[in-house]
Short mmCIF file of C-alpha atoms in Angstrom, two decimals:
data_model
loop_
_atom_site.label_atom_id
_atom_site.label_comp_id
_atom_site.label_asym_id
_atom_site.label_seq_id
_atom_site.Cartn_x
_atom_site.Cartn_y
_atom_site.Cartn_z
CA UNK A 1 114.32 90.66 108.55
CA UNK A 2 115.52 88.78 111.67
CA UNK A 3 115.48 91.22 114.75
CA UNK A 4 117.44 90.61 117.83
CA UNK A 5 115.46 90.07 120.82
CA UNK A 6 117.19 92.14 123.80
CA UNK A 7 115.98 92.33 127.40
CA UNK A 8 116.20 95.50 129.90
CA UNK A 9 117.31 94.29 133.15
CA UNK A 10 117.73 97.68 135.67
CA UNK A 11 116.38 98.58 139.12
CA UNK A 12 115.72 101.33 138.18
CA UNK A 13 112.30 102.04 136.20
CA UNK A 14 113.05 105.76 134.27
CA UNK A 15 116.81 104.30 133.04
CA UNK A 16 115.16 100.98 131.64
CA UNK A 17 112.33 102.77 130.06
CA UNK A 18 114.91 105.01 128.52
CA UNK A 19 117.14 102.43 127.24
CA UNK A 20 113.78 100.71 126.09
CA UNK A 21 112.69 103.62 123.84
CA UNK A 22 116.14 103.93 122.18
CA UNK A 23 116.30 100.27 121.36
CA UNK A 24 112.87 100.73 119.70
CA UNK A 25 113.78 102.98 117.40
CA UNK A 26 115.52 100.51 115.48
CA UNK A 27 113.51 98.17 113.38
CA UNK A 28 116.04 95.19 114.00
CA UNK A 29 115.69 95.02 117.79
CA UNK A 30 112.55 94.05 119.79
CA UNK A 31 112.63 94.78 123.47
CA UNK A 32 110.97 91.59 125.25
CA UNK A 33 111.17 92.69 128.00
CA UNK A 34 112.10 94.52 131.31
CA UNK A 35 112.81 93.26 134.75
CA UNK A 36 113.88 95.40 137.87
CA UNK A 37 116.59 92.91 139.49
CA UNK A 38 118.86 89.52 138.67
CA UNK A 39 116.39 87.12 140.60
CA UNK A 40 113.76 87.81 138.15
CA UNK A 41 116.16 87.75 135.30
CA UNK A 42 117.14 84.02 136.11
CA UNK A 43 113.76 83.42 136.65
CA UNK A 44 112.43 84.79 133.79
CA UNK A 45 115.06 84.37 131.03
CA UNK A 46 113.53 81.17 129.93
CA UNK A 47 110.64 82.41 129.04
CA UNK A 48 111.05 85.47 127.59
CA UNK A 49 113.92 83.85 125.25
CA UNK A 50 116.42 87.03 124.56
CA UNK A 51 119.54 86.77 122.16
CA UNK A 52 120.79 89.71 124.50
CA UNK A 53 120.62 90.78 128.02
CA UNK A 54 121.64 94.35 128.55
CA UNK A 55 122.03 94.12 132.35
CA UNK A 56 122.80 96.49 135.36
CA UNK A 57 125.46 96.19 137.64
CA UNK A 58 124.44 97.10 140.80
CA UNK A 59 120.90 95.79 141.50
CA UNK A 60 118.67 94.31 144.84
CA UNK A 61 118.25 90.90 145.77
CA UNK A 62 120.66 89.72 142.76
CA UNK A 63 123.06 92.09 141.66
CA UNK A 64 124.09 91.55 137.71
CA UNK A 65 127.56 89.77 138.52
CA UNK A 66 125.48 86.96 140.24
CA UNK A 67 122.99 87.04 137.73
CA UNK A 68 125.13 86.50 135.03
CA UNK A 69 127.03 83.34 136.55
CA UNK A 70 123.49 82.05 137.47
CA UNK A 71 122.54 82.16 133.74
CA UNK A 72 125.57 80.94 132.06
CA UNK A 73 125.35 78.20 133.78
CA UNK A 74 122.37 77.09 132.27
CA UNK A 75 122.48 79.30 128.93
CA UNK A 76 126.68 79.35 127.88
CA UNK A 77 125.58 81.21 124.85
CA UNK A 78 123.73 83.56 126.05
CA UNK A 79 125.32 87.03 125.22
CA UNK A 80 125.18 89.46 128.16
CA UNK A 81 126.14 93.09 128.49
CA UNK A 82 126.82 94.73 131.95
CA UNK A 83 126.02 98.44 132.41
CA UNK A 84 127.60 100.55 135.11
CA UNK A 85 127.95 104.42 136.13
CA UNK A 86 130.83 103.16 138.16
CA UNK A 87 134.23 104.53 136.79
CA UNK A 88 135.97 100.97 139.31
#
């Protein structure tokens, strides 16, 4: 079985380790990883290699609207989901 690799990108730490412990309870995802702001993600996506980024909104130092630009640029197939608890 082929599992999807996601990564948890969310300042903060109890909502990523709660989206990381649903995720796990399915066999066909692996959680590679999680990171606490966009800098690190476009640092880091290369290495960690995800299929999907499930990434937060509002975040420090890169907030996920920058982040996302800054990977599609190098990664246009990279599939990205944006969390929010904004209703805007």
């Amino acid at each position: 079985m082929t599992r999807t690799r996601v990564l948890i990108v969310d300042d903060h730490p109890m909502v990523a380790e709660g989206i990381e412990a649903i995720l796990e309870t399915y066999d066909d995802l692996e959680v590679v990883g999680t990171l606490a702001n966009g800098r690190e993600l476009v640092e880091q996506i290369g290495t960690l290699k995800p299929d999907v980024v499930l990434l937060d909104l509002n975040m420090p130092e890169v907030n996920g609207l920058s982040a996302t630009e800054m990977v599609l640029e190098t990664q246009p197939d990279m599939r990205i989901l944006i969390l929010s608890m904004h209703d805007s």
